[in-house]
Structures are given as structure tokens and as C-alpha cells.
mmCIF file of C-alpha atoms and ligand atoms in Angstrom:
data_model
loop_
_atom_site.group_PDB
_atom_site.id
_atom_site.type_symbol
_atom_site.label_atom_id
_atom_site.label_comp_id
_atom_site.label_asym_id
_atom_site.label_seq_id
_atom_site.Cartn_x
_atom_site.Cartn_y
_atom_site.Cartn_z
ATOM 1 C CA UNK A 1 29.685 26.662 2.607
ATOM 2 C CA UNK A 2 30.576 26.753 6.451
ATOM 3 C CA UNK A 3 29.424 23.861 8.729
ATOM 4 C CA UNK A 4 26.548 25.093 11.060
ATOM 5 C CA UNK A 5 27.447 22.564 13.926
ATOM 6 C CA UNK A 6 31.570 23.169 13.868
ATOM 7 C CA UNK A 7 31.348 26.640 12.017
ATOM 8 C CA UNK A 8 34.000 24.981 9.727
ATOM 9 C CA UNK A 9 34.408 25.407 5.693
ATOM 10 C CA UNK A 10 33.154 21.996 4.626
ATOM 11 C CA UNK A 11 35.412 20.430 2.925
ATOM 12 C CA UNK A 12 37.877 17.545 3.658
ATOM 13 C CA UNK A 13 37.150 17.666 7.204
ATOM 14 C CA UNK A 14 33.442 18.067 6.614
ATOM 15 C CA UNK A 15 32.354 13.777 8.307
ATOM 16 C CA UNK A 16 28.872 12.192 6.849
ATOM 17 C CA UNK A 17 27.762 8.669 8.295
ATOM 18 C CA UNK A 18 25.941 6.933 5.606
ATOM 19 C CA UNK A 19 23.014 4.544 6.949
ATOM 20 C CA UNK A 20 21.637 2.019 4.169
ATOM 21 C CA UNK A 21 18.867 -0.067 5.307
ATOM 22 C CA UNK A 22 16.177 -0.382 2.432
ATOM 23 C CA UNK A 23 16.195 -3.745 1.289
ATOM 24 C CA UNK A 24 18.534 -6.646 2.413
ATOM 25 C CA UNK A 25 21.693 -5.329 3.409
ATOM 26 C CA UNK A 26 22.819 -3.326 6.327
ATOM 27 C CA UNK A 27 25.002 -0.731 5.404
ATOM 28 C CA UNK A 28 26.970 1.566 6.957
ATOM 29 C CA UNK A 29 30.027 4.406 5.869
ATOM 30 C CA UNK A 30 32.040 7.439 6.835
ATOM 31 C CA UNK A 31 33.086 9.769 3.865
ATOM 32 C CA UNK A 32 34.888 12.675 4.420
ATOM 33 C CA UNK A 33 34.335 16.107 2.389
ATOM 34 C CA UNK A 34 36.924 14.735 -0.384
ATOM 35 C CA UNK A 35 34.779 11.631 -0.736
ATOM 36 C CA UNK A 36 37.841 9.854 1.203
ATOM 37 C CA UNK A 37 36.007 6.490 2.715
ATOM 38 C CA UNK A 38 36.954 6.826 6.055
ATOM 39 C CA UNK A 39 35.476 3.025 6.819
ATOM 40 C CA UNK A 40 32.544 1.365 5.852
ATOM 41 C CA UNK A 41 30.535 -2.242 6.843
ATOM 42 C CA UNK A 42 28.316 -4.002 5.040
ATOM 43 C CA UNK A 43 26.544 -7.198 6.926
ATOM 44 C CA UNK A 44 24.609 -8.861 4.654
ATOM 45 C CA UNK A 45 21.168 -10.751 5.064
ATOM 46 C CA UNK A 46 21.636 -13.258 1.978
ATOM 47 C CA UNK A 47 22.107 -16.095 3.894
ATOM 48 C CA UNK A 48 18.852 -15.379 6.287
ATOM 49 C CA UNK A 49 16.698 -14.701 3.329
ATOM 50 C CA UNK A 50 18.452 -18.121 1.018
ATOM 51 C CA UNK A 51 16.166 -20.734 2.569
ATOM 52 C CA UNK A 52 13.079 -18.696 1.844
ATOM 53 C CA UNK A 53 14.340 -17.800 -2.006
ATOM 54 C CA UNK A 54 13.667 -14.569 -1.912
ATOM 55 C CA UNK A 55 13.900 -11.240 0.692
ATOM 56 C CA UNK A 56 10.874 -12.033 3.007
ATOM 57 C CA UNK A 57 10.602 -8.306 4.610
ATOM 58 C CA UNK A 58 9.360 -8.741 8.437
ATOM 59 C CA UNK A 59 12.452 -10.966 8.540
ATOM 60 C CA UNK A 60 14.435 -8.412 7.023
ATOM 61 C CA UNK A 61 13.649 -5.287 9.235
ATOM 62 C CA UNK A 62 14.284 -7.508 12.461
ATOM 63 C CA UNK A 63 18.111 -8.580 11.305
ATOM 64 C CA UNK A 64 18.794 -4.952 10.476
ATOM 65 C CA UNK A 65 17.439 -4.091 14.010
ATOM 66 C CA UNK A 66 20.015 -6.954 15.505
ATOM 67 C CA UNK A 67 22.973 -5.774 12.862
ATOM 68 C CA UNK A 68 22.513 -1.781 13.483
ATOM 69 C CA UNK A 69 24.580 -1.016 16.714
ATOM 70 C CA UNK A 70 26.928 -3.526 16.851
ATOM 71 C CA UNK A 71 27.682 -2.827 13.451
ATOM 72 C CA UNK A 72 28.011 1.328 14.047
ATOM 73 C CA UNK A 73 30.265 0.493 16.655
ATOM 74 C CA UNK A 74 32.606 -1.370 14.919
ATOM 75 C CA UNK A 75 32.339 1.165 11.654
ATOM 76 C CA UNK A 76 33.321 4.367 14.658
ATOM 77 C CA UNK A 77 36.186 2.166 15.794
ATOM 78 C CA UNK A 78 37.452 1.513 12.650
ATOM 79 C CA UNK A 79 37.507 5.072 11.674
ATOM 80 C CA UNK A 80 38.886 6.277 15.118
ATOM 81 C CA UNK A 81 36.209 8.121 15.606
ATOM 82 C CA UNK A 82 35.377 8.305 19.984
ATOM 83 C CA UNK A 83 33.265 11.240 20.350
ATOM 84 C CA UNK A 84 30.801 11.352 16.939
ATOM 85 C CA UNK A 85 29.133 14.140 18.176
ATOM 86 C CA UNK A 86 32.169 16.206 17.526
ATOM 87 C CA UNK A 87 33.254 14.064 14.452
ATOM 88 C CA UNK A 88 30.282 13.556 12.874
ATOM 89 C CA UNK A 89 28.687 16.322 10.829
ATOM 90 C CA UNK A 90 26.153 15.014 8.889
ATOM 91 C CA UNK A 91 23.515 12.143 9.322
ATOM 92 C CA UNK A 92 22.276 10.434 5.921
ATOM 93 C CA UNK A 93 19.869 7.898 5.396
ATOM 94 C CA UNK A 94 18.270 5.936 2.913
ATOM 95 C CA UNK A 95 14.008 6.993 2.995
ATOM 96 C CA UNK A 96 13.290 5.205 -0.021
ATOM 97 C CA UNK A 97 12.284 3.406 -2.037
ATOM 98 C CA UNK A 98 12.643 0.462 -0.919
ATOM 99 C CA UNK A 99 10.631 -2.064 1.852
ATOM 100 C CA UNK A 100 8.515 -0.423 4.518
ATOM 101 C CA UNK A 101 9.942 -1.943 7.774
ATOM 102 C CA UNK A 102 13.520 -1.886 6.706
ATOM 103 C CA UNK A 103 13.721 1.647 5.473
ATOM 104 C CA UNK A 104 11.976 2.208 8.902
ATOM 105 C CA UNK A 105 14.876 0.781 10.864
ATOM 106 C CA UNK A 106 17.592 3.261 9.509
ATOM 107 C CA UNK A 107 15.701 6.304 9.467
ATOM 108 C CA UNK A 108 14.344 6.147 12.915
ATOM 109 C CA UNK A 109 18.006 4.887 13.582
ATOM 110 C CA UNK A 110 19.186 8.264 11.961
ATOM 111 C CA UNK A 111 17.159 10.486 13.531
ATOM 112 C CA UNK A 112 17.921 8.875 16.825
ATOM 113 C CA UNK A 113 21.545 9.314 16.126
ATOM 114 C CA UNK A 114 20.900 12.893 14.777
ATOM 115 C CA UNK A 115 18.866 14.248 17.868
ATOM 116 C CA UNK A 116 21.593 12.380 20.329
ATOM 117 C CA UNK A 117 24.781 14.051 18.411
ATOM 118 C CA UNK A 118 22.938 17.345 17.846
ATOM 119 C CA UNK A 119 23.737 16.581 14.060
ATOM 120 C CA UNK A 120 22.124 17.494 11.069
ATOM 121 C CA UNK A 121 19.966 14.845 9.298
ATOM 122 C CA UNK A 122 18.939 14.388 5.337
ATOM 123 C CA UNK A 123 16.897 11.399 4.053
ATOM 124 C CA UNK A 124 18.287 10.373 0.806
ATOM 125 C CA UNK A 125 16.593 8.927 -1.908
ATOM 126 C CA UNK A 126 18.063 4.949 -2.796
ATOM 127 C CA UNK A 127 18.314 5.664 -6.506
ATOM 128 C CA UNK A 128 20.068 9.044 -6.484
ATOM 129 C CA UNK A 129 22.683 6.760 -3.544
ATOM 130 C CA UNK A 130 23.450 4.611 -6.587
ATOM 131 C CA UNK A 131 24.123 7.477 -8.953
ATOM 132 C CA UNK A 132 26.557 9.373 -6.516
ATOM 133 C CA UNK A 133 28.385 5.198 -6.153
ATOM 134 C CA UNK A 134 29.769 6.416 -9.326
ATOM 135 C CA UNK A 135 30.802 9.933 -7.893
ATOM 136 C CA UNK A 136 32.513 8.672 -5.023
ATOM 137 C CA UNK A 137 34.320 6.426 -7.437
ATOM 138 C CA UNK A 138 35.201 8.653 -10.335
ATOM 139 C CA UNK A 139 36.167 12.533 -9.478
ATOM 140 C CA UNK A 140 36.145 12.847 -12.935
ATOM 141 C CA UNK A 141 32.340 12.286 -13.654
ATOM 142 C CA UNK A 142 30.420 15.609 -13.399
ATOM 143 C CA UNK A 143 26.678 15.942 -15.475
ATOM 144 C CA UNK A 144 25.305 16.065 -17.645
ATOM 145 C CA UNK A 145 25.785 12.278 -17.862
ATOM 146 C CA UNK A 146 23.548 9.295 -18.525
ATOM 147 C CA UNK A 147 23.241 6.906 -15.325
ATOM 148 C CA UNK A 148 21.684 3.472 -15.905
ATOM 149 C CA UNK A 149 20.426 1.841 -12.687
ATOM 150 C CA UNK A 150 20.008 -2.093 -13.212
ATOM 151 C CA UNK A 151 19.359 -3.386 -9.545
ATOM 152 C CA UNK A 152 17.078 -6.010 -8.258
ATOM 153 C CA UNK A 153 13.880 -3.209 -7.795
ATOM 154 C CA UNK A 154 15.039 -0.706 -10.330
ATOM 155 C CA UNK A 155 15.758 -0.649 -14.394
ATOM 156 C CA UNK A 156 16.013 2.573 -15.453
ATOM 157 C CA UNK A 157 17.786 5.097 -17.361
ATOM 158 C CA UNK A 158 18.170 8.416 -15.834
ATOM 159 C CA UNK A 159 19.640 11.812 -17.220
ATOM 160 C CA UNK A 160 21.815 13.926 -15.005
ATOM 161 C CA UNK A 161 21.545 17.164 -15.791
ATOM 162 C CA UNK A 162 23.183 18.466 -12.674
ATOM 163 C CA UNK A 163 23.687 16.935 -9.326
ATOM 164 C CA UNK A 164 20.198 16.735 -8.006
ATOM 165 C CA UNK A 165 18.283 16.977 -11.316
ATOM 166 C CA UNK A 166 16.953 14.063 -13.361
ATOM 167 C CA UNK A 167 15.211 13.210 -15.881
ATOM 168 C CA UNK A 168 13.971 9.912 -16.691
ATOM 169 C CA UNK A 169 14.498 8.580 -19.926
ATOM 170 C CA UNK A 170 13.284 5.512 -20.059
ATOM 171 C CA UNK A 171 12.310 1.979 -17.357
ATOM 172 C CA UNK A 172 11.014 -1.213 -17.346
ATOM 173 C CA UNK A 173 7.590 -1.753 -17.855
ATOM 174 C CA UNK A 174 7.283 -4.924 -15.645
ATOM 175 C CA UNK A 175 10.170 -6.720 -13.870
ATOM 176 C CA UNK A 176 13.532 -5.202 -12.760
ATOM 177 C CA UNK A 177 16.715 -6.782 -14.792
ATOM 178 C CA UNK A 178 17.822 -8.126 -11.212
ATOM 179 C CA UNK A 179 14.435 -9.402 -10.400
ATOM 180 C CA UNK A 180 14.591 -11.032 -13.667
ATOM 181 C CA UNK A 181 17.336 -12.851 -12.464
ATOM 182 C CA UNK A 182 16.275 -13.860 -9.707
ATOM 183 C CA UNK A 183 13.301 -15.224 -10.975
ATOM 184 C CA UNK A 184 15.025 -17.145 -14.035
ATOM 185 C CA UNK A 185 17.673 -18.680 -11.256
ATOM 186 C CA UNK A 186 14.626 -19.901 -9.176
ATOM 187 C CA UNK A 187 12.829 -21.448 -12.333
ATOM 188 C CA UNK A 188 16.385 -23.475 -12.583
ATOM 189 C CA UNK A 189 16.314 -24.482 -8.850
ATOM 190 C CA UNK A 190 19.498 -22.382 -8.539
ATOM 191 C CA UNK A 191 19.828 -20.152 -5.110
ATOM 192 C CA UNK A 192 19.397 -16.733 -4.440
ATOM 193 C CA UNK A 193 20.040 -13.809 -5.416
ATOM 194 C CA UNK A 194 20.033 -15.766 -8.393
ATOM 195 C CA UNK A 195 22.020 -12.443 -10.473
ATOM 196 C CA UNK A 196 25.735 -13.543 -9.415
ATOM 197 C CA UNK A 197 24.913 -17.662 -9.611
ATOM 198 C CA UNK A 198 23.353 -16.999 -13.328
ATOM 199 C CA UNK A 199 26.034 -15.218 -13.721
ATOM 200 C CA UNK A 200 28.950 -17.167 -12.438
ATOM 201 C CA UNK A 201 27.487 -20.416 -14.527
ATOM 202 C CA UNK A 202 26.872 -18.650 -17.655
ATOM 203 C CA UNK A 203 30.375 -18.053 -18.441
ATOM 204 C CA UNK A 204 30.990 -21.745 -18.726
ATOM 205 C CA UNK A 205 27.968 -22.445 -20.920
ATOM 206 C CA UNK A 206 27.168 -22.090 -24.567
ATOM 207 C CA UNK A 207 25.393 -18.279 -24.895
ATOM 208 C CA UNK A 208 24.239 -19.396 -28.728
ATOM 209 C CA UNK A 209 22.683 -22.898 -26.990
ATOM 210 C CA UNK A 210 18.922 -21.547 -26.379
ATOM 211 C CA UNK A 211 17.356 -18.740 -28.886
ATOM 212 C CA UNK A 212 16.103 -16.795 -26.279
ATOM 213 C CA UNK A 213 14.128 -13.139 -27.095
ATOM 214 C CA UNK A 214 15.610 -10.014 -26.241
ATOM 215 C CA UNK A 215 12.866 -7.827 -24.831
ATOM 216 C CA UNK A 216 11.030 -4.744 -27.061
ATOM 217 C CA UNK A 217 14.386 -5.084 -29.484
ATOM 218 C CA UNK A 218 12.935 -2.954 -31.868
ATOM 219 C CA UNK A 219 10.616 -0.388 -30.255
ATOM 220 C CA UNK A 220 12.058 3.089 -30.509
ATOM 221 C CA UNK A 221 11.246 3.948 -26.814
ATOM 222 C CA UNK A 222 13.889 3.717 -24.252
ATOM 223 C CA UNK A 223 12.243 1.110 -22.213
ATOM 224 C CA UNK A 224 12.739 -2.606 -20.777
ATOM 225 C CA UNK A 225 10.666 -5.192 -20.535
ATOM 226 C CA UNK A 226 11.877 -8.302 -18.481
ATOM 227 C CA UNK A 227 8.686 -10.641 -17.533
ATOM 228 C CA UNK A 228 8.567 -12.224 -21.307
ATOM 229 C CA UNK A 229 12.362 -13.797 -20.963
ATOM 230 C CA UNK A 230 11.350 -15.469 -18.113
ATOM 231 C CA UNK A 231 8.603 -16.904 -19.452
ATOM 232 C CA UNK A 232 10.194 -18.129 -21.975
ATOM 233 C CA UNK A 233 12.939 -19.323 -20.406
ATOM 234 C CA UNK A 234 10.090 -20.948 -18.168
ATOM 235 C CA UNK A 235 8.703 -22.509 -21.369
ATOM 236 C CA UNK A 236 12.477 -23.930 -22.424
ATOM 237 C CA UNK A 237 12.537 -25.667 -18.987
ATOM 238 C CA UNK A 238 9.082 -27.065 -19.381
ATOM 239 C CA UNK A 239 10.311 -28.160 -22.993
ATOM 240 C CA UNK A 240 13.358 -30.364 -21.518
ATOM 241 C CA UNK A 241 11.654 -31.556 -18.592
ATOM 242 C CA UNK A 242 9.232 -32.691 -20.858
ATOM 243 C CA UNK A 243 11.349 -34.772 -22.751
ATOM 244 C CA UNK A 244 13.024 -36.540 -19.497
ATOM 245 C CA UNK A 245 15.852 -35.205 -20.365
ATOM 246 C CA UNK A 246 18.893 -33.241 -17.814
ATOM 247 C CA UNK A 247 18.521 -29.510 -17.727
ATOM 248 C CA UNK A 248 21.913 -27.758 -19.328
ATOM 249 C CA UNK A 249 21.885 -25.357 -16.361
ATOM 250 C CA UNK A 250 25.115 -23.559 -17.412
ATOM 251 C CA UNK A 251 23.850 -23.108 -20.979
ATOM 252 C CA UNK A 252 20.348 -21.437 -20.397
ATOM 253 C CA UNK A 253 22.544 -19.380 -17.806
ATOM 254 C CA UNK A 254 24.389 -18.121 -21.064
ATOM 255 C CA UNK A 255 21.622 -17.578 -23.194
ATOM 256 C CA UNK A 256 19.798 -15.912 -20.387
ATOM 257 C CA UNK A 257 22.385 -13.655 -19.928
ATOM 258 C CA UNK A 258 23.311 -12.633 -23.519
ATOM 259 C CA UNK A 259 19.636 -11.641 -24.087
ATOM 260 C CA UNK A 260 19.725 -9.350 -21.055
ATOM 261 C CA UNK A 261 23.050 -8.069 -21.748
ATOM 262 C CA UNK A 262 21.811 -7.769 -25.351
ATOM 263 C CA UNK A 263 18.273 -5.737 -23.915
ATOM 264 C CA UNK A 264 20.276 -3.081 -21.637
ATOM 265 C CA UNK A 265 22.960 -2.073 -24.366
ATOM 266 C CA UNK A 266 20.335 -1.725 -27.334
ATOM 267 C CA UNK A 267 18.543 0.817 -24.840
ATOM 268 C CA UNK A 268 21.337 2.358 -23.750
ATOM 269 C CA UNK A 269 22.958 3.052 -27.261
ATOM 270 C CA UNK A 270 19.093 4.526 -27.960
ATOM 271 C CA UNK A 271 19.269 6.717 -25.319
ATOM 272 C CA UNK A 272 22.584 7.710 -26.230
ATOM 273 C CA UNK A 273 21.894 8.642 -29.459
ATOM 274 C CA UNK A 274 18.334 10.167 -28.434
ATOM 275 C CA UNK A 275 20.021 12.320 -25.553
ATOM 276 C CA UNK A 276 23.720 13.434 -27.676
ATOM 277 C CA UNK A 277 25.168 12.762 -24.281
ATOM 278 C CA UNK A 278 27.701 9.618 -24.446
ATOM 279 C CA UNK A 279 28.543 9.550 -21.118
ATOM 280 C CA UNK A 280 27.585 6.985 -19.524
ATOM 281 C CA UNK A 281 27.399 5.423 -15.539
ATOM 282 C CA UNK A 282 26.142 2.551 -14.614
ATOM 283 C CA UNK A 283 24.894 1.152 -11.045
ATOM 284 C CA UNK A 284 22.684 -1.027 -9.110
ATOM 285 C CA UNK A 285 23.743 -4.823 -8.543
ATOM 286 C CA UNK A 286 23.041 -6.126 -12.079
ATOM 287 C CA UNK A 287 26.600 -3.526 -12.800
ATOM 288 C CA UNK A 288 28.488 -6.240 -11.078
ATOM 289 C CA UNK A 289 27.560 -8.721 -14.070
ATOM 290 C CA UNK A 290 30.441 -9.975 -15.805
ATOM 291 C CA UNK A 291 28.682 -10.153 -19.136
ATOM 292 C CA UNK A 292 27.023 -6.558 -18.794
ATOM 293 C CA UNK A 293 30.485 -5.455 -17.451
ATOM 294 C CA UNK A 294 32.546 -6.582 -20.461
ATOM 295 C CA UNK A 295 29.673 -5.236 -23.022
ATOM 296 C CA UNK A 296 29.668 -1.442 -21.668
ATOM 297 C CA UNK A 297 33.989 -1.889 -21.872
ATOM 298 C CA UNK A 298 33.445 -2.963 -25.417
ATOM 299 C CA UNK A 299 31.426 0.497 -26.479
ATOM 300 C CA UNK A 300 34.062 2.522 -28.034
ATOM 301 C CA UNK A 301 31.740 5.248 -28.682
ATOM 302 C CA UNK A 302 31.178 5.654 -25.341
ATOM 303 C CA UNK A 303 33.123 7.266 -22.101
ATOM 304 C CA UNK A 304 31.676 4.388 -19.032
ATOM 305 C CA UNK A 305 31.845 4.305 -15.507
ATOM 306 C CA UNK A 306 31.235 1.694 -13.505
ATOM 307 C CA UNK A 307 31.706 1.172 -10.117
ATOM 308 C CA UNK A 308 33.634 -1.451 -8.846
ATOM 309 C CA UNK A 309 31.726 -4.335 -7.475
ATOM 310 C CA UNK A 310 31.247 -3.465 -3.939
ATOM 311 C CA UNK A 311 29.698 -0.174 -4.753
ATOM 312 C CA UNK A 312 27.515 -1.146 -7.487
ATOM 313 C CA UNK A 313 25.172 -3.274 -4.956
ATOM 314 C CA UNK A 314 23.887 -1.542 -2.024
ATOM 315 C CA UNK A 315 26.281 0.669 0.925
ATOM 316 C CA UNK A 316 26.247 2.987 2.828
ATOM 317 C CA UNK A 317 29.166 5.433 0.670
ATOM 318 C CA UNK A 318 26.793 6.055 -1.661
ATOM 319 C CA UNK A 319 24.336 6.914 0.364
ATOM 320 C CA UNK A 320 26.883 8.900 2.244
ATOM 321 C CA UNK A 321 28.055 10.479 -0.684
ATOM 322 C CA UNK A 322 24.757 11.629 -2.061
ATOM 323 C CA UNK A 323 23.560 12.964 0.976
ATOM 324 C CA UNK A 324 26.390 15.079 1.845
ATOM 325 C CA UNK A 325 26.050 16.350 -1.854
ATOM 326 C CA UNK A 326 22.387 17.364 -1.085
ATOM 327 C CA UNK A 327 23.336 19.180 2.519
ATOM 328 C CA UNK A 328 25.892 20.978 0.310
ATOM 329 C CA UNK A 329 22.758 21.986 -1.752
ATOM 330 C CA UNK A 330 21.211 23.206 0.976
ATOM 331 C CA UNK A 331 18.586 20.377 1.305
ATOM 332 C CA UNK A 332 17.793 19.111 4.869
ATOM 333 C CA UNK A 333 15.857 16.939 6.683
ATOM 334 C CA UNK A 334 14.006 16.864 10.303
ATOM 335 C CA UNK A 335 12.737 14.676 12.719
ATOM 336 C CA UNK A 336 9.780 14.727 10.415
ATOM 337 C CA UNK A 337 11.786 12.217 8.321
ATOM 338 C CA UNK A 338 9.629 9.257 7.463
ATOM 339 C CA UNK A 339 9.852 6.914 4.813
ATOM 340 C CA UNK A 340 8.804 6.823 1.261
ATOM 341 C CA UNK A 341 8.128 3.174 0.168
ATOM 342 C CA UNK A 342 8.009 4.238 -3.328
ATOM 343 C CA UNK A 343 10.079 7.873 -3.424
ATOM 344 C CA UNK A 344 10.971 8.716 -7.108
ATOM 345 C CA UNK A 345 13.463 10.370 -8.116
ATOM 346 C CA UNK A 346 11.932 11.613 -10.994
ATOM 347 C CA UNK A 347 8.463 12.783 -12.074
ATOM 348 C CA UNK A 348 7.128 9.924 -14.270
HETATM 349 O O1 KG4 Y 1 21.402 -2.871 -6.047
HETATM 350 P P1 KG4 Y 1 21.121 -4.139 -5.330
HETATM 351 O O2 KG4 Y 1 22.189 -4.647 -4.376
HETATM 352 O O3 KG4 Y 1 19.794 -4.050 -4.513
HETATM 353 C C1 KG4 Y 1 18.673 -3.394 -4.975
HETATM 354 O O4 KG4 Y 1 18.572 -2.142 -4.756
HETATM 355 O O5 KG4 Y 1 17.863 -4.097 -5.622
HETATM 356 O O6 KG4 Y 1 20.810 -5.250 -6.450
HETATM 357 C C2 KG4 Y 1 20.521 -6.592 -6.136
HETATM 358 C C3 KG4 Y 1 20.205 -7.317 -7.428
HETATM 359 C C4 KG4 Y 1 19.713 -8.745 -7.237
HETATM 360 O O7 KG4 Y 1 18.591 -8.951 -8.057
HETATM 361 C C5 KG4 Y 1 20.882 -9.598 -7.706
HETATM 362 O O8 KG4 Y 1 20.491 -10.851 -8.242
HETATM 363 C C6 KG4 Y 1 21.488 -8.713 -8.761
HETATM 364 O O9 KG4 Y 1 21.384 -7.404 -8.238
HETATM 365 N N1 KG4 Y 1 22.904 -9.044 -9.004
HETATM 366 C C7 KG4 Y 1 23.362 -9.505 -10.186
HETATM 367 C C8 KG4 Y 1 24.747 -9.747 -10.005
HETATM 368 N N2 KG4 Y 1 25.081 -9.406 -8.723
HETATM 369 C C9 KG4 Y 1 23.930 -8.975 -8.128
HETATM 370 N N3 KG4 Y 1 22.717 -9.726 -11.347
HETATM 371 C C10 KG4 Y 1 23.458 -10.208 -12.371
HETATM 372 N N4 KG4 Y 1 24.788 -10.479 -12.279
HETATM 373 C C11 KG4 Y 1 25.457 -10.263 -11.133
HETATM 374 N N5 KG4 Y 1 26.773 -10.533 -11.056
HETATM 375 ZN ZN1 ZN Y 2 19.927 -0.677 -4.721
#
């Protein structure tokens, strides 16, 4: 396909800027046509949102309006790029889902970007970014694969048929698997995001300690269900406070975490063995867990591919990634772009 700014084949040369901005993290990358990561910059908002234990989203939207430029600059210097109207080629941005006023901040950022370099421009949708985070990452992985996306919004298991079509298999009927950490972290006074604390302590505690449930077990749908475990995690707490006596942080961390763990593998297998396909990506922050991490390794029956660390939460080279994947489907975008709060990926 030739390049209608450069008149170029795309390829290697072909330059996309990546622009995350839908939640917490400001994110920002430069992938070349060979999915070579030219730079990228991630500034993080954790400790802004920490006192207020949670993302509060006004708050958000203003810190990615103060990150943005500085932040652009220093990802154009790193990659040696002086004139991006001639370097860049493509524009992609993150339209949703995610929060209103942050999403707001990168696309009107992108199209200002777009319409000053004379660039193209395609909004790309947040859960199809964490897909192609595998893509970048593995050359190897082309569809039909499974992709499971465990993040703090999103718990879901998606079939991809071919680049740019999905089916959904299955999701959570309530609370995201990250959210569900977050929540069960607050409940034990620990910080947030409460995923890589619970995380971190669990491995030092006693995963047998606290008979915890693990969500819809036995159902023979491919879906999640994360609300009940922290009730009753909640109701553990309450038990032991009760009783005077000193919370065993590290252990409810374990138990916590093996019930999780033990919730996203049963589906998984069951939409393995539903869909014949066994292989298998998976994305979204809640990939970063240890526990989850060392479970998928242990599935012989399966072919995984997880990202590492830094591309399993949100960036921008996924973003970049899938976006230069849709241009090279022919999709674009306009100065129409606005976003979509709640953009699915797939029809429900
Ligand atoms: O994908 P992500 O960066 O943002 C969303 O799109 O939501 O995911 C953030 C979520 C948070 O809920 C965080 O607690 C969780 O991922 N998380 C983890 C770990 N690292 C991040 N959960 C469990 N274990 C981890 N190591
Ligand atoms: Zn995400």
C-alpha cells in the first residue's frame, strides 16, 4: 500500500505516533512499519491519583494536559525526529473507551497534531491497542487467536478472527479483575492501584490461609464475575477485626490472588475448548500479575503470549501499533474524531 502523504510503499519507513490518554497514564510512541519502537514515554499519574485511592477523572484530564507537550518533545528528540511533518506519517489515538475528559485530551491533541503536520489521523479503539501489545511483541502471533484482556476497566475474552475482527466470547458481569483488585487492596488499607501491592505481598503469604470463592466456577458460560470475592474478602476482614485480632495482610493477599488466578484460567481453558483455538494472548495490567503470569506458563496445552510488563498496562506502542494496522486496512479518521466513552469493540 503506498503512503498518500510521502507516496512511499509503507513499510519499514512507514512512522506512526501513538497518543494514549484514556485513563491514568500519558502515553506516548513511535513505531516504525516493522513494528521497530523507535522511542516511547510513559508519565504516569499514580502518584497524583494515590492520596485520593482511586483515579479521580477532572484531576486526571488536567495532568495529561500539563504532561502532553513536554512529553512529545522529549519522545521526537529521542527518536531524532526534527521535522515530524516529514517523519511522521500517521497520527493514532486512543477514542475509547475509557474516561470522558482524558480521552478528550489526546484526541483533540491528535487532531491538532494531524491538521498542523498535514498527517493522516485514526482514532483507535483502547481494547483492540491492548490486543496489537501482543503483536508488536510477538511477529509470530497472527489470528485466529484467543486474546484475554484483564485490565482495571476491562475482563474479557475476545476471539481474533483476523486483525480487525472480534468476537466476544465471554466478560465480566460486574467488576473488572483489576478493579477487583483495587477494591480488595483498599478494603486492606493497602495503596493504589492496589493490583501490583496485592500482588507483590501475596507471594510471601500463605495462598491456602483464607477459603476464598472462585467466581461462577462451575457455570458453563465463559464469563467472570468479580464483585462476590470482594465481598467476601470484605466479610473475612470484618471477621478478624471482629475478634481484635491483627489482619494477616500478606495471607488474604495470597488467597485473594489464587482465587482470581484460579477464575481467569477456568474461563480461559472453557473458551479454549469451546472455540478449538489454543492460542492464546493475554493483555491489560492484571497480565503483569506474577501469579496469573506463572499459571498461563504452566498450560502445556496451550501456545501463550504475553507481553512483557511494560506493554501489558497502558502505552502508546500499542496504540501505535493497532492504529497503523487499521490505516493499512484502509480505515481512517477526520477531524470529526470525537470520543467514545464506552466504544466496543465488539457487538455485545
Ligand atoms: O491496563 P491498565 O494499565 O489500565 C486499564 O486500561 O485499566 O490496567 C490497570 C489495572 C489496575 O487495576 C491495576 O491494579 C492492575 O491493572 N494491575 C495489576 C498488576 N499490575 C497492574 N493487577 C494485578 N497484579 C499486578 N501485578
Ligand atoms: Zn488498558
Amino acid at each position: 500500500m503506498e503512503d498518500p502523504k510521502v507516496g512511499i510503499d509503507m513499510g519499514r519507513a512507514f512512522v506512526t505516533l501513538g497518543i494514549e490518554t484514556s485513563c491514568d497514564d500519558t502515553a506516548l510512541a513511535l513505531l516504525d512499519g516493522s513494528h521497530r519502537i523507535l522511542a516511547e514515554y510513559i508519565s504516569s499519574q499514580i502518584k497524583d491519583h494515590e492520596p485520593f485511592g482511586g483515579v479521580v477523572p477532572e484531576f486526571a484530564s488536567r495532568k495529561h494536559l500539563e504532561s502532553f507537550l513536554p512529553l512529545l518533545r522529549a519522545l521526537l528528540a529521542r527518536a531524532g525526529i526534527n521535522n515530524p511533518a516529514r517523519q511522521i506519517d500517521l497520527v493514532a489515538v486512543t477514542a475509547g473507551p475509557g474516561l470522558m475528559g482524558s480521552l478528550l485530551v489526546g484526541v483533540m491533541a491528535a487532531k491538532g497534531l494531524s491538521q498542523a503536520w498535514e498527517t493522516p489521523l485514526i482514532g483507535v479503539n483502547h481494547l483492540e491497542g491492548h490486543i496489537f501489545a501482543n503483536r508488536v511483541n510477538f511477529p509470530e502471533l497472527v489470528p485466529p487467536f484467543l486474546c484475554m484482556i484483564v485490565s482495571g476497566g476491562h475482563t474479557e475474552i475476545i476471539l481474533v478472527k483476523a486483525w480487525g475482527d472480534y468476537s466476544l466470547l465471554g466478560a465480566t458481569r460486574d467488576d473488572a479483575a483489576g478493579e477487583a483488585y483495587d477494591k480488595a487492596a483498599k478494603l486492606m488499607g493497602l495503596g493504589y492501584p492496589g493490583g501490583p501491592m496485592v500482588d507483590k505481598l501475596s507471594q510471601e503469604g500463605d495462598p491456602s490461609a483464607f477459603s476464598l470463592p472462585i467466581p461462577l466456577k462451575n457455570t458453563t458460560q465463559v464469563e467472570f464475575s468479580f464483585s462476590g470475592l470482594k465481598t467476601a474478602v470484605l466479610w473475612e476482614i470484618r471477621k478478624i477485626e471482629e475478634k481484635g485480632q491483627k489482619l494477616p495482610v500478606k495471607d488474604l493477599c495470597s488467597s485473594f490472588q489464587k482465587a482470581v488466578v484460579n477464575a481467569l484460567i477456568t474461563k480461559l481453558q472453557l473458551a479454549v475448548g469451546q472455540s478449538g483455538i489454543n492460542k492464546v494472548a493475554v493483555s491489560g495490567g492484571v497480565a503483569a500479575n506474577s501469579g496469573l503470569r506463572k499459571a498461563l506458563e504452566e498450560l502445556k496445552n496451550l501456545e501463550v503470549f504475553i507481553p512483557p510488563v511494560s506493554h501489558c498496562t497502558d502505552n502508546g506502542v500499542m496504540v501505535a501499533a493497532a492504529g497503523y494496522n487499521c490505516f493499512k486496512r484502509g480505515l481512517r479518521s477526520d477531524l470529526s474524531l470525537s470520543p467514545d466513552p464506552s466504544w466496543e469493540i465488539t457487538p455485545r
